[in-house]
Amino acid sequence: LWLSYTGTCLNTKNVGGGWIEAQNSRGQTGLVPEDYIQVRGQCCLCSIDDDEWDDESDDGKSTGGYTWSQSEEGGGTMQLWLYPQTQLDCVVADPKKGTKMYGLKSYIEYQITPNSTNRPVNHRYKHFDWLYERLMEKFGCAFPIPCLPDKQVTGRFEDEFIKMRMERLQGWMSRLCRHPVVANSEVFQLFLTYTDEKDWKIGKRKAEKDETVGVMVFTTMDPEIRELDPTEVEQKCETFSRFTRSMDDRVKDLLSVGHLHWKRCTGPLQKEYQRIGKAFQNLSSVFNTSGYQGEATLTEALTATGKTYEEIAEICAGQPKKDLHFLMETNSEYKGLLGCFPDIIGVHKAAIEKVKEADRLVAMNKIGPQDKHTMAKNLSTMSYALQAEMNHFHSNRIYDYNRVMQLYLQEQVQFYETVSSLYL
Amino acid sequence: LWLSYTGTCLNTKNVGGGWIEAQNSRGQTGLVPEDYIQVRGQCCLCSIDDDEWDDESDDGKSTGGYTWSQSEEGGGTMQLWLYPQTQLDCVVADPKKGTKMYGLKSYIEYQITPNSTNRPVNHRYKHFDWLYERLMEKFGCAFPIPCLPDKQVTGRFEDEFIKMRMERLQGWMSRLCRHPVVANSEVFQLFLTYTDEKDWKIGKRKAEKDETVGVMVFTTMDPEIRELDPTEVEQKCETFSRFTRSMDDRVKDLLSVGHLHWKRCTGPLQKEYQRIGKAFQNLSSVFNTSGYQGEATLTEALTATGKTYEEIAEICAGQPKKDLHFLMETNSEYKGLLGCFPDIIGVHKAAIEKVKEADRLVAMNKIGPQDKHTMAKNLSTMSYALQAEMNHFHSNRIYDYNRVMQLYLQEQVQFYETVSSLYL
C-alpha cells in the first residue's frame, strides 16, 4: 500500500486519489469517495427536489433554492449537496499594481477567471474581504466559511508577499467554488462574473441589503422533508463535534511542530551544515600547505565533502518551501474551517432546544400546533443541511489530505534521493 | 575522483589509500605515500647506519640506537625513520573486572596481544598511564606522545565506558606501535612482552631509573651525520610549526561543530522528528474516528508517514555514533598530537640558538672548537630526528584522514540511502 501510495504520486498527476466522479440517475455529476462507492456497491447520488422555497426571502431573486441529493441504505442516512455537473473553479493570477487618487494610493489587483465564463474580472484584496464579510453574514451559521489570508500592513508590495497572497486567495476561491451552495449564491456569482463597474456597484449594494442572512438562509433550502430521528441527529452532531474538536487539536499540533521544524531547517540546521562544510574545507586548505606530497586525493575528498555539506545546507533550508509549505497551508486552511464548526453546531443545538421547548409552549397554549410544526420543519431543514455539510467537509478533507500527503511524500523522497546523489 | 573515492571505500576494505609498502636495497620494508613513489619514480628508502651510539647511556642495554633511512633527490631532502619489515601492532581486548585487597578494590584489566609474540599480557589503565609517563619523560621532547584517554572518576565500571576506553586504548597503542623508535624502545617492549609479574616489576624499576630521557635521547641516535643547511632547517621547522598550529585550529573547529551537530542529532532533532511522527499518527487516529467511509488509504498513509518519521528520529539519533564518532576520535587524537609540537619545536630552536652562541664562546675561548663540533653534531642529529618526525607525522596524517574520510562518507551515503528506502 505504502509503495503504491507514493508510487502513484510519483507516476501520475492524479491528485484525486480516493475520489470518483459519479453520476446520478438524472445525469448530474459529483465527487464521491471511491471506497464509498465500493462499499455501497452502487451510485448513491440521486437528486430529490428542485423546487424553490423562497416565500420568506425579501427579494425573489437573491436566493435560489438549494437542493440535496439523498440516499438511504443499510443503517445510515447519507445526505449530500447536489453537486453541479461541471465543478466551478477559477484561476487567480496576474497581480498588477494599480493606483488611484492621482497616484496617492497604491494597491494590488488580481485577475480572477472562472471556468464558467472564461472571462477575467479584477479584484483587490479589499473586495475579497468584502466578499468574505457577505458570505460570513449570509452563510456563517450554516457552513464554515474559510478565513481570508491575513491582512498585512508592511511589505504589501514585495513580490514574495504578493505571490504568497495570490496563492492563498487561489486556495480560498477554489474551496468556495467547491461548495455548491456558496458557489451558486448570487453574491459569489457577482464577484466572479460582474460585467462592468456599474454592474459591480449595483450588485454590491444589493448584496449589502440582502436580509436572507444568518439562520434565515435555512428558509431558502428545501430538502425532501422527512422526520429525522432527533436522537440520531443529536448523536451524529455530537460525533461530528467531537471529531472537529479533536481534529482541530491535531491540526494545531502539526502546525506547531511544522513551524518549529521549518525554523530549525532554515536556521540553526542550515548554519550548522554550512559550518561543517567550512570546517572540512578549511582542513583541506591547511593540508594543502603541508608541502608534503601525496595528499591530493585526501584534500580533494575533504574539499568535496565540505562542498557537499554546503549544498546540503542549501537543500535543507530550501526544503520546507517544497514539502512543509503545502502541508502547512492546507492545515492552516483547516484550522480556519474547524474554528467555524462550534458556532454552526451551536446554532443547530439551539434549534433542537427550541423545538423541545415548543412542546411545553403548546401545552401552555403559548403557541399553536402549527407554529410547532413550522419550527420542527425548520429544524429538519437545518439537520439536513448540517448533515450535508458534514459529508461535504469529510469528502473535502479526504480529498485535500490525500493530495497534500502525496505531494509531501513525493518531496520527501526527492529530498533524500537528491542528497544521496550528492555523494556519488 | 569523488565517485572513485567513495566507490573505493564502498567496494573494498583497503584502508591504506595513498600508502604503499616499499622495500629498500637491503630488503627492509616501510610504508610510504604512493604519490611520493610516483613523483620520485623510484623507491627512496635506504638505510644508512645500524651502529649504536650509547656511550652516554647509563645502562648499556636500555637504549638501542635508532637509525634513519634517508634519501636525497632533486632539491629536497627526505628523511624517514627506518620502518621495520613487519609493522608492530597489538590487539586490546577482553576487558575483565579484577579485585585486590580482598575485594576492597576493583579494577578493569585489558588483554593486550602484540603481533610480534602473539602472547597476551594484561594491563590496567594505571599501567597504561605509567607507560605514558615513561614515554613522555623519555621521548617527549623528540616525538609527540599521544595523550592517553581521559581518566574518569565515576561510571568506570559501566559497559559503555569500558568499551569506549578500550577502543581508545587500542587507538593509542596502535599509534605508538606505528612509531618505529617508540615501538622499539625497551620500555614499550616490556609493556607488551613481559613474561611474568617478576619480569614486569624488574623492568618497571629499571625503566623508572632510565636516565636517557629528555634531550639525552638524541645521544642514542646516529644518523649519517651531514651538515644540514641551517637556514633550510629553520625554514622547514617554521613551515611545519605554522602547519601544526593551523591544523590545530582547524581540528578544534571541526571538533566543536561536530560536538554541536552530535548534540543536535541526538537531542532536539530526534525529538522534533518524533513529534512530527506523533503528529501524523495522531491526525490519522482522529481521521479513523470520523465514521466516514473511504479514508483507509489516507489514514494508512498518515500512519505510515508518522512511523517513518519515528524511524528517521532513531536513525538520526544513532547516526553520530556511526559517522561522527570515528571522525571525532581521530581529530581528538590529532588535537593531542598537535599540542605536543610547540615543545618539540621549541627544544630544536633552543639547540639552534645554542650552536649560534657557540661561535661567540669559541671566539672568547670559553669553549674549545671540539665542544662546538660536538654541539653542532648533536644539533644535526636533532634536526634529522625532527625532519624524520615531520615526515612520520605527515604520512600518518594522510593515512589516518584518508581512512576516516572514507568511513565517514560511506556512512553518510548509507544514512541517506537508508532514509530514502523508508519511503519506498
Short mmCIF file of C-alpha atoms in Angstrom, two decimals, chain A residues 1-3 5-6 10 18 33-36 39-40 78 80 239 242-243 246-247 250-251 253-254 256-258 260-262 264-265 268-269 272-273 275-276 279-280 282-283 286-298 300-306 308-309 312 323 327 331 390-392 394-395 397-399 401-402 405 408-409 412-413 415-417 419-420 422-424, chain B residues 1-3 5-6 10 18 33-36 39-40 78 80 239 243 246-247 250-251 253-254 256-258 260-262 264-265 268-269 271-273 275-276 279-280 282-283 286-298 300-306 308-309 312 323 327 331 390-392 394-395 397-399 401-402 405 408-409 412-413 415-417 419-420 422-424:
data_model
loop_
_atom_site.label_atom_id
_atom_site.label_comp_id
_atom_site.label_asym_id
_atom_site.label_seq_id
_atom_site.Cartn_x
_atom_site.Cartn_y
_atom_site.Cartn_z
CA LEU A 1 0.00 0.00 0.00
CA TRP A 2 2.76 2.39 1.07
CA LEU A 3 4.61 1.71 -2.12
CA TYR A 5 0.69 5.33 -2.40
CA THR A 6 3.96 7.05 -3.05
CA LEU A 10 5.39 9.72 -8.43
CA GLY A 18 -9.83 8.17 -3.29
CA PRO A 33 -15.07 8.89 -2.25
CA GLU A 34 -14.26 5.73 -4.18
CA ASP A 35 -14.40 3.48 -1.12
CA TYR A 36 -17.91 4.72 -0.51
CA VAL A 39 -18.89 -0.37 -0.09
CA ARG A 40 -22.33 0.58 -1.23
CA MET A 78 -26.45 9.77 3.63
CA LEU A 80 -25.11 15.18 0.04
CA THR A 239 -19.77 12.71 16.99
CA ARG A 242 -16.03 15.72 18.91
CA PHE A 243 -14.33 14.93 15.63
CA SER A 246 -10.03 16.59 18.08
CA MET A 247 -9.01 17.34 14.53
CA ARG A 250 -4.20 17.66 16.00
CA VAL A 251 -4.03 20.18 13.19
CA ASP A 253 -0.07 20.22 16.87
CA LEU A 254 1.03 19.56 13.32
CA SER A 256 3.21 23.96 15.69
CA VAL A 257 5.78 21.21 15.15
CA GLY A 258 5.86 22.11 11.46
CA LEU A 260 9.39 24.60 14.66
CA HIS A 261 10.89 22.27 12.09
CA TRP A 262 10.70 24.92 9.40
CA ARG A 264 15.21 24.73 12.50
CA CYS A 265 15.77 23.79 8.85
CA PRO A 268 20.35 26.51 13.06
CA LEU A 269 20.45 23.38 10.89
CA GLU A 272 25.39 24.01 11.21
CA TYR A 273 25.74 22.28 7.84
CA ARG A 275 29.87 25.35 9.44
CA ILE A 276 30.61 21.65 8.95
CA ALA A 279 35.38 23.06 8.68
CA PHE A 280 36.12 20.33 6.13
CA ASN A 282 39.43 24.71 5.96
CA LEU A 283 41.11 21.48 6.99
CA VAL A 286 45.65 23.61 5.74
CA PHE A 287 46.58 20.18 4.37
CA ASN A 288 47.37 21.81 1.05
CA THR A 289 50.02 23.94 2.75
CA SER A 290 51.86 20.93 4.20
CA GLY A 291 54.46 20.93 1.45
CA TYR A 292 54.17 17.16 1.68
CA GLN A 293 53.40 15.27 -1.45
CA GLY A 294 50.80 12.59 -1.92
CA GLU A 295 47.73 14.08 -0.38
CA ALA A 296 45.87 15.34 -3.44
CA THR A 297 43.24 12.60 -3.13
CA LEU A 298 42.72 13.41 0.51
CA GLU A 300 40.09 16.77 -2.82
CA ALA A 301 37.91 14.44 -0.76
CA LEU A 302 37.89 16.90 2.14
CA THR A 303 37.01 19.79 -0.15
CA ALA A 304 34.28 17.80 -1.89
CA THR A 305 32.84 16.73 1.47
CA GLY A 306 32.87 20.35 2.58
CA THR A 308 28.58 18.66 -0.25
CA TYR A 309 27.74 19.92 3.23
CA ILE A 312 23.08 20.06 1.95
CA ASP A 323 7.30 19.97 1.36
CA LEU A 327 1.20 20.79 4.29
CA ASN A 331 -3.58 22.64 7.73
CA MET A 390 -20.66 17.19 7.47
CA ASN A 391 -20.44 14.99 4.39
CA HIS A 392 -19.13 17.84 2.33
CA HIS A 394 -15.40 14.87 5.20
CA SER A 395 -15.15 14.34 1.45
CA ARG A 397 -10.96 16.64 3.94
CA ILE A 398 -10.13 13.27 2.42
CA TYR A 399 -9.55 14.83 -0.96
CA TYR A 401 -5.28 15.42 2.76
CA ASN A 402 -4.78 12.75 0.13
CA MET A 405 0.20 13.76 1.65
CA TYR A 408 4.56 15.76 0.76
CA LEU A 409 5.85 12.22 0.40
CA GLN A 412 10.46 13.81 0.94
CA VAL A 413 11.64 11.02 -1.35
CA PHE A 415 14.94 15.28 -0.86
CA TYR A 416 16.71 12.17 0.37
CA GLU A 417 17.44 10.99 -3.15
CA VAL A 419 21.17 14.38 -1.03
CA SER A 420 22.20 10.74 -1.61
CA LEU A 422 25.47 14.39 -3.96
CA TYR A 423 27.79 11.74 -2.58
CA LEU A 424 28.02 9.75 -5.79
CA LEU B 1 37.53 11.30 -8.44
CA TRP B 2 34.74 11.84 -5.93
CA LEU B 3 32.95 8.80 -7.21
CA TYR B 5 36.84 7.92 -3.60
CA THR B 6 33.57 6.87 -2.14
CA LEU B 10 32.31 1.00 -0.57
CA GLY B 18 47.63 6.62 -0.54
CA PRO B 33 52.84 7.57 0.36
CA GLU B 34 52.11 6.26 -3.09
CA ASP B 35 52.22 9.70 -4.74
CA TYR B 36 55.68 10.13 -3.33
CA VAL B 39 56.78 11.51 -8.21
CA ARG B 40 60.23 10.26 -7.41
CA MET B 78 63.75 13.32 2.58
CA LEU B 80 62.41 8.79 7.14
CA THR B 239 56.73 25.85 7.88
CA PHE B 243 51.24 23.99 9.64
CA SER B 246 46.84 25.98 11.65
CA MET B 247 45.88 22.34 11.68
CA ARG B 250 41.03 23.62 12.15
CA VAL B 251 40.87 20.37 14.06
CA ASP B 253 36.83 23.89 14.73
CA LEU B 254 35.82 20.52 13.35
CA SER B 256 33.48 21.94 18.07
CA VAL B 257 30.96 21.91 15.20
CA GLY B 258 30.98 18.11 15.34
CA LEU B 260 27.31 20.68 18.32
CA HIS B 261 25.92 18.58 15.47
CA TRP B 262 26.13 15.42 17.57
CA ARG B 264 21.53 18.39 17.86
CA CYS B 265 21.09 14.98 16.20
CA PRO B 268 16.31 18.46 19.55
CA LEU B 269 16.35 16.94 16.06
CA LYS B 271 12.68 14.91 19.47
CA GLU B 272 11.39 17.01 16.60
CA TYR B 273 11.20 14.04 14.23
CA ARG B 275 6.95 14.92 17.44
CA ILE B 276 6.30 15.15 13.70
CA ALA B 279 1.51 14.49 14.92
CA PHE B 280 0.90 12.50 11.71
CA ASN B 282 -2.49 11.40 15.89
CA LEU B 283 -4.12 13.01 12.89
CA VAL B 286 -8.68 11.27 14.60
CA PHE B 287 -9.49 10.58 10.96
CA ASN B 288 -10.24 6.99 11.90
CA THR B 289 -12.98 8.21 14.26
CA SER B 290 -14.80 10.18 11.53
CA GLY B 291 -17.33 7.41 10.94
CA TYR B 292 -16.97 8.39 7.29
CA GLN B 293 -16.07 5.69 4.86
CA GLY B 294 -13.42 5.81 2.19
CA GLU B 295 -10.40 7.09 4.02
CA ALA B 296 -8.49 3.88 4.70
CA THR B 297 -5.83 4.78 2.14
CA LEU B 298 -5.41 8.20 3.66
CA GLU B 300 -2.76 4.34 6.37
CA ALA B 301 -0.60 6.85 4.53
CA LEU B 302 -0.69 9.22 7.51
CA THR B 303 0.20 6.43 9.94
CA ALA B 304 2.99 5.18 7.70
CA THR B 305 4.37 8.71 7.36
CA GLY B 306 4.25 9.09 11.13
CA THR B 308 8.64 6.76 9.03
CA TYR B 309 9.35 9.94 10.97
CA ILE B 312 14.06 8.76 10.99
CA ASP B 323 29.83 8.59 11.24
CA LEU B 327 35.84 11.44 12.79
CA ASN B 331 40.50 14.53 15.40
CA MET B 390 57.73 15.65 10.45
CA ASN B 391 57.60 13.07 7.69
CA HIS B 392 56.29 10.46 10.04
CA HIS B 394 52.55 13.79 7.60
CA SER B 395 52.39 10.22 6.33
CA ARG B 397 48.12 12.12 8.98
CA ILE B 398 47.37 11.30 5.35
CA TYR B 399 46.83 7.65 6.21
CA TYR B 401 42.47 11.10 7.42
CA ASN B 402 42.09 9.06 4.27
CA MET B 405 37.06 10.23 5.42
CA TYR B 408 32.68 8.88 7.10
CA LEU B 409 31.46 9.19 3.53
CA GLN B 412 26.81 9.32 5.04
CA VAL B 413 25.77 7.58 1.83
CA PHE B 415 22.36 7.15 6.01
CA TYR B 416 20.64 8.93 3.15
CA GLU B 417 20.04 5.69 1.27
CA VAL B 419 16.16 7.02 4.89
CA SER B 420 15.23 7.13 1.19
CA LEU B 422 11.95 4.05 4.24
CA TYR B 423 9.66 5.84 1.82
CA LEU B 424 9.57 3.08 -0.73
#
